XYZ file of N, CA, C and O in Angstrom:
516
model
N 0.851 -1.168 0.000
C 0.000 0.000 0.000
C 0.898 1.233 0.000
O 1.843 1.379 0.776
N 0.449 2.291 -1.130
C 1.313 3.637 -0.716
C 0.757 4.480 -0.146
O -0.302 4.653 -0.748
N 0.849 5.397 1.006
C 0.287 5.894 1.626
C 0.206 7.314 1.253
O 1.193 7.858 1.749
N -0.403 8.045 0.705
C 0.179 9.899 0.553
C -0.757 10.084 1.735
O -1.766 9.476 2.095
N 0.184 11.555 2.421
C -0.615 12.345 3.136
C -0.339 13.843 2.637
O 0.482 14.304 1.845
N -1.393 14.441 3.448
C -1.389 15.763 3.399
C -1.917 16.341 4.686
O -2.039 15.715 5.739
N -2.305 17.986 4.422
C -2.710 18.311 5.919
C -3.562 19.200 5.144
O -3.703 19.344 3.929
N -4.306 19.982 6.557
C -5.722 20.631 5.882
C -5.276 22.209 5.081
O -5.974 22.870 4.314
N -4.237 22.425 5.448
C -3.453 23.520 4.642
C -3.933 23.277 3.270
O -4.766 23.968 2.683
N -3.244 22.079 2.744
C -3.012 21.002 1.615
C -4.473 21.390 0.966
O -4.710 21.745 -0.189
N -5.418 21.203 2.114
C -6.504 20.653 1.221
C -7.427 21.951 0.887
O -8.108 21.886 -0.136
N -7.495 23.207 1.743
C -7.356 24.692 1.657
C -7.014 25.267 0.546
O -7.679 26.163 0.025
N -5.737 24.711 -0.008
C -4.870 25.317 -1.158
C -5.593 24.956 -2.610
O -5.684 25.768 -3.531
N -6.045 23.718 -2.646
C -6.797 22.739 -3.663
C -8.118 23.457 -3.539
O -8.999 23.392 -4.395
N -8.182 24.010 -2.638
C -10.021 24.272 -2.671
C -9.859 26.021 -3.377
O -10.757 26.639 -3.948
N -8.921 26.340 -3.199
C -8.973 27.768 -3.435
C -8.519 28.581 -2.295
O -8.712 29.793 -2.392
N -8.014 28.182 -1.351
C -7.843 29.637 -0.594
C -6.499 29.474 -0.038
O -5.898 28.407 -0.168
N -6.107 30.259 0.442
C -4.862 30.673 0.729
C -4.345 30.973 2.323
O -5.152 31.500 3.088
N -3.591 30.781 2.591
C -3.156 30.807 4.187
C -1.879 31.380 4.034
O -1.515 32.435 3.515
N -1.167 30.298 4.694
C 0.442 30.301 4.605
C 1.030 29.879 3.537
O 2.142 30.188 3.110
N -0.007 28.915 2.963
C 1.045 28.828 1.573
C -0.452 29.405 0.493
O -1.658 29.394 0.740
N 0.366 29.891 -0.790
C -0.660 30.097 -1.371
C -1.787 29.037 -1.910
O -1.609 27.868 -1.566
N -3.044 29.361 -2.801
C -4.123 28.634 -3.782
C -3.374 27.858 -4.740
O -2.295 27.929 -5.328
N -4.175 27.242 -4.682
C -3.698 26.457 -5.770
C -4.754 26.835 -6.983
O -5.954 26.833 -6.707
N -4.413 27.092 -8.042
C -5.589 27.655 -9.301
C -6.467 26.188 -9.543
O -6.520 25.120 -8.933
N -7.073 26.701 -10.683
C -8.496 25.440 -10.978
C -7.220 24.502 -12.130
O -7.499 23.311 -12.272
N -5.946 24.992 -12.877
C -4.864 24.685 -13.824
C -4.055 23.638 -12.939
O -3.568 22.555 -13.264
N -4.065 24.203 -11.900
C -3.284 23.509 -11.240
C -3.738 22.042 -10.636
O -3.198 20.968 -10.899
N -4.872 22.263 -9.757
C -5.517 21.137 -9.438
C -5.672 20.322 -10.679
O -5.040 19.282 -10.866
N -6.497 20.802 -11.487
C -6.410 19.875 -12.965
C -5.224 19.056 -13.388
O -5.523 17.930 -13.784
N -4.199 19.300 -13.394
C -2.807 18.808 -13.287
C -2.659 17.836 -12.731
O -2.662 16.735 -13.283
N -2.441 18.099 -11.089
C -2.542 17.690 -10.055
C -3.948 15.908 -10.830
O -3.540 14.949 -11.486
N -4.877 16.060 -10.549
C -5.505 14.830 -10.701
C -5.208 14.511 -12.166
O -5.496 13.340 -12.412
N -4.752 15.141 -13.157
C -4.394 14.190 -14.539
C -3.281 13.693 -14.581
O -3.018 12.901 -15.486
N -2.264 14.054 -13.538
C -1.248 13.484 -13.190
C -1.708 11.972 -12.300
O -1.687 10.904 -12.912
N -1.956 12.003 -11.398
C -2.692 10.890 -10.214
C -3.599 9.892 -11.552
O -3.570 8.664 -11.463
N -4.345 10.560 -12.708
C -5.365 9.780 -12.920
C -4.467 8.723 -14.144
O -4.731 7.612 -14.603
N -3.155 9.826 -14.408
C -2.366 9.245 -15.448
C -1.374 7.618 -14.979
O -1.258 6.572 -15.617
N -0.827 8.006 -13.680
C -0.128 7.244 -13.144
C -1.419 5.942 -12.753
O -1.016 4.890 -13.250
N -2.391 5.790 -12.246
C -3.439 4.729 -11.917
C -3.420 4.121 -13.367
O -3.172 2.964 -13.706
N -3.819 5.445 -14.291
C -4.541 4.030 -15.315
C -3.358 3.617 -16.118
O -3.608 3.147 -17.228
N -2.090 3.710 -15.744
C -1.287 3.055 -16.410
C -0.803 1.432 -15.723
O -0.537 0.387 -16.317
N -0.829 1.765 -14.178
C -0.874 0.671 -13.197
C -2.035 -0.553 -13.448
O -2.075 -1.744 -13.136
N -2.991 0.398 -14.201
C -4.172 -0.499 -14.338
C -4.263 -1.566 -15.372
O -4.619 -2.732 -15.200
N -3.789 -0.832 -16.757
C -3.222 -1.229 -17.753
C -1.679 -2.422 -17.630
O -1.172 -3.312 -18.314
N -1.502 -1.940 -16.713
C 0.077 -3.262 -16.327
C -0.542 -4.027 -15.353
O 0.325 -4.793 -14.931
N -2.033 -4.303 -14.532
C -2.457 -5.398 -14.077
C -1.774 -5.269 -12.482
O -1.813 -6.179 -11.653
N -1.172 -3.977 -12.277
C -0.603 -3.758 -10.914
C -1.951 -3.147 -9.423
O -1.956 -3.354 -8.209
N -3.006 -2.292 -10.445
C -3.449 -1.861 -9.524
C -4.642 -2.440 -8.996
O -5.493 -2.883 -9.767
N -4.796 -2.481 -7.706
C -5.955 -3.119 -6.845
C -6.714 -2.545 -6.833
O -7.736 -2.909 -7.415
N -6.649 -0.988 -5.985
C -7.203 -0.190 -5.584
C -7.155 1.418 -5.432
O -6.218 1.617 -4.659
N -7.593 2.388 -5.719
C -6.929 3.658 -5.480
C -8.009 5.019 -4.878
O -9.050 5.306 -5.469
N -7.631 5.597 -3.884
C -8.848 6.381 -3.416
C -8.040 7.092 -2.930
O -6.939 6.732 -2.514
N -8.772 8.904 -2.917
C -8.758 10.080 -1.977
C -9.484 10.249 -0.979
O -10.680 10.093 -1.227
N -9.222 10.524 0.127
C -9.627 11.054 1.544
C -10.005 12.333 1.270
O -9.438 13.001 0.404
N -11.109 12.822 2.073
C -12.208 14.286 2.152
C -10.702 15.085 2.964
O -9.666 14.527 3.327
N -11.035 16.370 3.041
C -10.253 16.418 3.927
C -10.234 16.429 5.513
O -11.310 16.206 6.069
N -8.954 16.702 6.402
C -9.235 16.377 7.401
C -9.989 17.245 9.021
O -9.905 17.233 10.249
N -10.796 17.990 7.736
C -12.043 18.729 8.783
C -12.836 18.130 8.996
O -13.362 18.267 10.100
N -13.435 16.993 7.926
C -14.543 16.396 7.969
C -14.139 14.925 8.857
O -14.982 14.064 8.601
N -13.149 14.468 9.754
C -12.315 13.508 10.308
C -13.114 13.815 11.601
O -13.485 14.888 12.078
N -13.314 12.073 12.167
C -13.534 12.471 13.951
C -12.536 11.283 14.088
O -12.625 10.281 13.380
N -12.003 11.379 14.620
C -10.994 10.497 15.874
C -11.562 9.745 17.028
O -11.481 10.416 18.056
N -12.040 8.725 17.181
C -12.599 8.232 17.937
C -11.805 7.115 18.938
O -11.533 5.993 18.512
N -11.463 7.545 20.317
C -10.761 6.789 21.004
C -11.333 6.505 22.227
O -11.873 7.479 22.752
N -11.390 5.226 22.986
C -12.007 4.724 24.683
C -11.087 5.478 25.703
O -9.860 5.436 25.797
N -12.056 6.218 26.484
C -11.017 6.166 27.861
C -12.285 6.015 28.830
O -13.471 6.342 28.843
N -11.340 5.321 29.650
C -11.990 4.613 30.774
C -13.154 3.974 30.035
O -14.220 3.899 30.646
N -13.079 3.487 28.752
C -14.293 2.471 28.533
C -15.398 3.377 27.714
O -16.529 2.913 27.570
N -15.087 4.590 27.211
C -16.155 5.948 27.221
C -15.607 5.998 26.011
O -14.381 5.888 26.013
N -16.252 6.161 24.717
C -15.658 6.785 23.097
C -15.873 8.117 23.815
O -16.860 8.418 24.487
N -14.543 9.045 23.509
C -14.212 10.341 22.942
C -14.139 10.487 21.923
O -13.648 9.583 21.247
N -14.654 11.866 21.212
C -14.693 11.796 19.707
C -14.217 13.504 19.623
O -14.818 14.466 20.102
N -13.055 13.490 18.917
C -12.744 14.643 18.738
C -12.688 15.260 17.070
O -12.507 14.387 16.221
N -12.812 16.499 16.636
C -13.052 16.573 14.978
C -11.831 17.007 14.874
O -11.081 17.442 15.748
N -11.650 16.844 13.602
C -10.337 16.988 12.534
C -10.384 18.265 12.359
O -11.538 18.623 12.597
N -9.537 19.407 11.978
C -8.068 18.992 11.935
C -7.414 18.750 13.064
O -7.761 19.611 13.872
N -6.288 17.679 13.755
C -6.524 17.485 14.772
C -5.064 17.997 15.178
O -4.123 17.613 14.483
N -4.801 18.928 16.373
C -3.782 19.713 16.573
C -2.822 19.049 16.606
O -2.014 19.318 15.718
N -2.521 18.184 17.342
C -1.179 17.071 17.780
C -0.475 16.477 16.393
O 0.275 15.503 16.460
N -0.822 17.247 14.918
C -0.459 16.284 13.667
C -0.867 17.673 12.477
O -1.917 18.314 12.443
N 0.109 17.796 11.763
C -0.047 18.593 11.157
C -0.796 17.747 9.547
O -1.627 18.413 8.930
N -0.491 16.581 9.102
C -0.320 15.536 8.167
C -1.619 14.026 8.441
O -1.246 13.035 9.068
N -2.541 14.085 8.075
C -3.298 12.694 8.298
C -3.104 12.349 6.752
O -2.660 13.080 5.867
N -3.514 11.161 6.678
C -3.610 10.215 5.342
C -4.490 10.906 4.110
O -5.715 10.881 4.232
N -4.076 11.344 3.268
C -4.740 12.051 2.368
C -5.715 11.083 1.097
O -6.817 11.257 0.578
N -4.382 9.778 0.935
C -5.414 9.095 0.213
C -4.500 7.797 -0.085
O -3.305 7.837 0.208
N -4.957 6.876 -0.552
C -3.886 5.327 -0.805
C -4.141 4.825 -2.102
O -5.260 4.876 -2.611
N -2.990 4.266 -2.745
C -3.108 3.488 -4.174
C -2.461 1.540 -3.420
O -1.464 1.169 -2.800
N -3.196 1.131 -3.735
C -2.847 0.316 -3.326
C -2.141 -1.142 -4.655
O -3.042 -1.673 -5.304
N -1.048 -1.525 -4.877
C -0.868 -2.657 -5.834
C -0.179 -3.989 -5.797
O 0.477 -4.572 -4.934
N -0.512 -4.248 -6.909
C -0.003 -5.852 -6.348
C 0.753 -6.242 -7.634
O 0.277 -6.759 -8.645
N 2.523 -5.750 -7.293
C 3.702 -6.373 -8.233
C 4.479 -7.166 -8.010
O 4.385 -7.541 -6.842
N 4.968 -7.473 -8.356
C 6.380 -8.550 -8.817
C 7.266 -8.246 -7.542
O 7.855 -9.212 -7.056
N 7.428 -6.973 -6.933
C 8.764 -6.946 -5.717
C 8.245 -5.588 -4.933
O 7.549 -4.780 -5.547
N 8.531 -5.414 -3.854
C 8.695 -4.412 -2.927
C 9.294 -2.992 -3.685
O 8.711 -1.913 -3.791
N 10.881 -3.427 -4.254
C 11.159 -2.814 -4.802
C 10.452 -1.982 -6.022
O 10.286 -0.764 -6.078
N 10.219 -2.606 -6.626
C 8.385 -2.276 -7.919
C 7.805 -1.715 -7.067
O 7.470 -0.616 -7.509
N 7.394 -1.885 -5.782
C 6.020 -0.758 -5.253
C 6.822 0.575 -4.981
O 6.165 1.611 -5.088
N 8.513 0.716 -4.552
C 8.995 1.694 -4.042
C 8.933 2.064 -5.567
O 8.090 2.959 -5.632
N 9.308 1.867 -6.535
C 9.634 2.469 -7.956
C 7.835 3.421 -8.096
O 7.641 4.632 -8.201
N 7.107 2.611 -8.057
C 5.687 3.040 -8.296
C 5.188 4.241 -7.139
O 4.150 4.894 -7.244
N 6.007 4.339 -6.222
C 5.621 5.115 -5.129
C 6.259 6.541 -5.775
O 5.470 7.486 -5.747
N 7.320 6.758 -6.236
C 8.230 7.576 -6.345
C 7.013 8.121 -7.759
O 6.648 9.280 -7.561
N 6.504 7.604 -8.816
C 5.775 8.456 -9.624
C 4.595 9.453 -8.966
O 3.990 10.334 -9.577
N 4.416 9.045 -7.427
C 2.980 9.765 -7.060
C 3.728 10.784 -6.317
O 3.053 11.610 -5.703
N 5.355 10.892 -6.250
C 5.712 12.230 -5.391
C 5.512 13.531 -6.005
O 6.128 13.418 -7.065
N 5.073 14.562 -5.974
C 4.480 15.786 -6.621
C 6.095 16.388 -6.761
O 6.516 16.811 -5.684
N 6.651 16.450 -7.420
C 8.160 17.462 -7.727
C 7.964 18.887 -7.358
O 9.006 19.297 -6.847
N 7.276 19.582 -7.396
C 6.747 20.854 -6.972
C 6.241 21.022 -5.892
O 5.926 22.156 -5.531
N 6.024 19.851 -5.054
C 5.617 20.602 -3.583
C 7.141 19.688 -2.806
O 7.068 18.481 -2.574
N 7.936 20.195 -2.613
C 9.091 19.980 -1.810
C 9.158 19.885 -0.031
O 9.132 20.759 0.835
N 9.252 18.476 0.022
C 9.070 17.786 1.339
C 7.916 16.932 0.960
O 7.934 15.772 1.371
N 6.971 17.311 0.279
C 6.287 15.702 -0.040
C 6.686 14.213 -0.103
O 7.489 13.743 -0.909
N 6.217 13.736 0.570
C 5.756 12.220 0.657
C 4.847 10.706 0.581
O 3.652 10.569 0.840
N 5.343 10.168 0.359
C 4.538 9.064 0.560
C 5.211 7.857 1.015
O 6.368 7.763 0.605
N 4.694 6.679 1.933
C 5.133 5.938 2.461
C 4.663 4.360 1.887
O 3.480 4.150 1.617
N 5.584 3.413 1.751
C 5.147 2.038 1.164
C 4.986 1.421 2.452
O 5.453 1.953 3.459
N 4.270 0.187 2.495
C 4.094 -0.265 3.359
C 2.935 -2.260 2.755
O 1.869 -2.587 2.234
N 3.833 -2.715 3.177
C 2.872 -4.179 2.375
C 2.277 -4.359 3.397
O 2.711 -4.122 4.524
N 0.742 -4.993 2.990
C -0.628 -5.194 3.490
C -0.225 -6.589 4.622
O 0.920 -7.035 4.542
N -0.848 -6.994 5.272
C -0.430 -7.853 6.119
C -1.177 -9.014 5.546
O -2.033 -8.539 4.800
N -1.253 -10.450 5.553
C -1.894 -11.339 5.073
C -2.593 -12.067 6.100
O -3.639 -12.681 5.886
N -1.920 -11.987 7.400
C -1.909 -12.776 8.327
C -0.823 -12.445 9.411
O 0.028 -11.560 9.324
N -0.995 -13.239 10.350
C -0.730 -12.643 11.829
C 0.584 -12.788 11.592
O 1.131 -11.745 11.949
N 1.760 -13.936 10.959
C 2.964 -14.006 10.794
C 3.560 -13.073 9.705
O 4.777 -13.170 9.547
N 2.787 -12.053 8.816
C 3.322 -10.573 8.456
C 3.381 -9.720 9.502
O 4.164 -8.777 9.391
N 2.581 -9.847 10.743
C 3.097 -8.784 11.967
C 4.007 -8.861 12.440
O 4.056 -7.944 13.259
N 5.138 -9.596 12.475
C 6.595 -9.653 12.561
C 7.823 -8.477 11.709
O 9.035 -8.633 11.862
């Protein structure tokens, strides 16, 4: 699974407005997903891809954790994290190495410090090792 994140800045900028970093235009976003839609349907076409989805952003997030036995539910954006999971492509190749190669096409070159993280799906309790 590759993981991209972002933060609600991120998702601010895509919507049109501006903070600390600037908007992102309607050219840009367009980009932005014909790039994402370019890289999937080529994965799709090579029989690599499983699955691929975007996350709302993380205003619309509740966090739901027990204490003392009690759900707390707190809303997104959530202070302690500047970065939640923005969205996952998930595939199924030939090597690890192949998913890191495939990870590296979804890094945006223009937003500097972007990331994304690989990570293989677990099958069973002896992948939790």
């Amino acid at each position: 699974m590759i993981m991209l994140y972002g933060s609600q800045r991120d998702y601010d900028a895509m919507a049109g407005h501006s903070s600390d970093r600037p908007a992102m235009t309607a050219e840009q976003v367009a980009a932005m997903h014909a790039h994402m839609g370019k890289v999937h349907q080529d994965l799709a076409d090579a029989g690599e891809l499983v699955d691929a989805q975007g996350l709302t952003a993380p205003v619309h997030a509740r966090r739901v954790q027990l204490r003392d036995g009690t759900p707390m539910i707190t809303d997104g954006p959530y202070p302690e994290t500047q970065e939640v999971l923005a969205g996952y492509t998930v595939v199924e190749c030939a090597s690890f190495d192949r998913a890191v190669e495939i990870a590296a096409t979804l890094v945006n070159p223009d937003n500097p410090g972007e990331y994304v993280d690989v990570r293989p799906v677990a099958e069973g309790v002896d992948d939790l090792a």
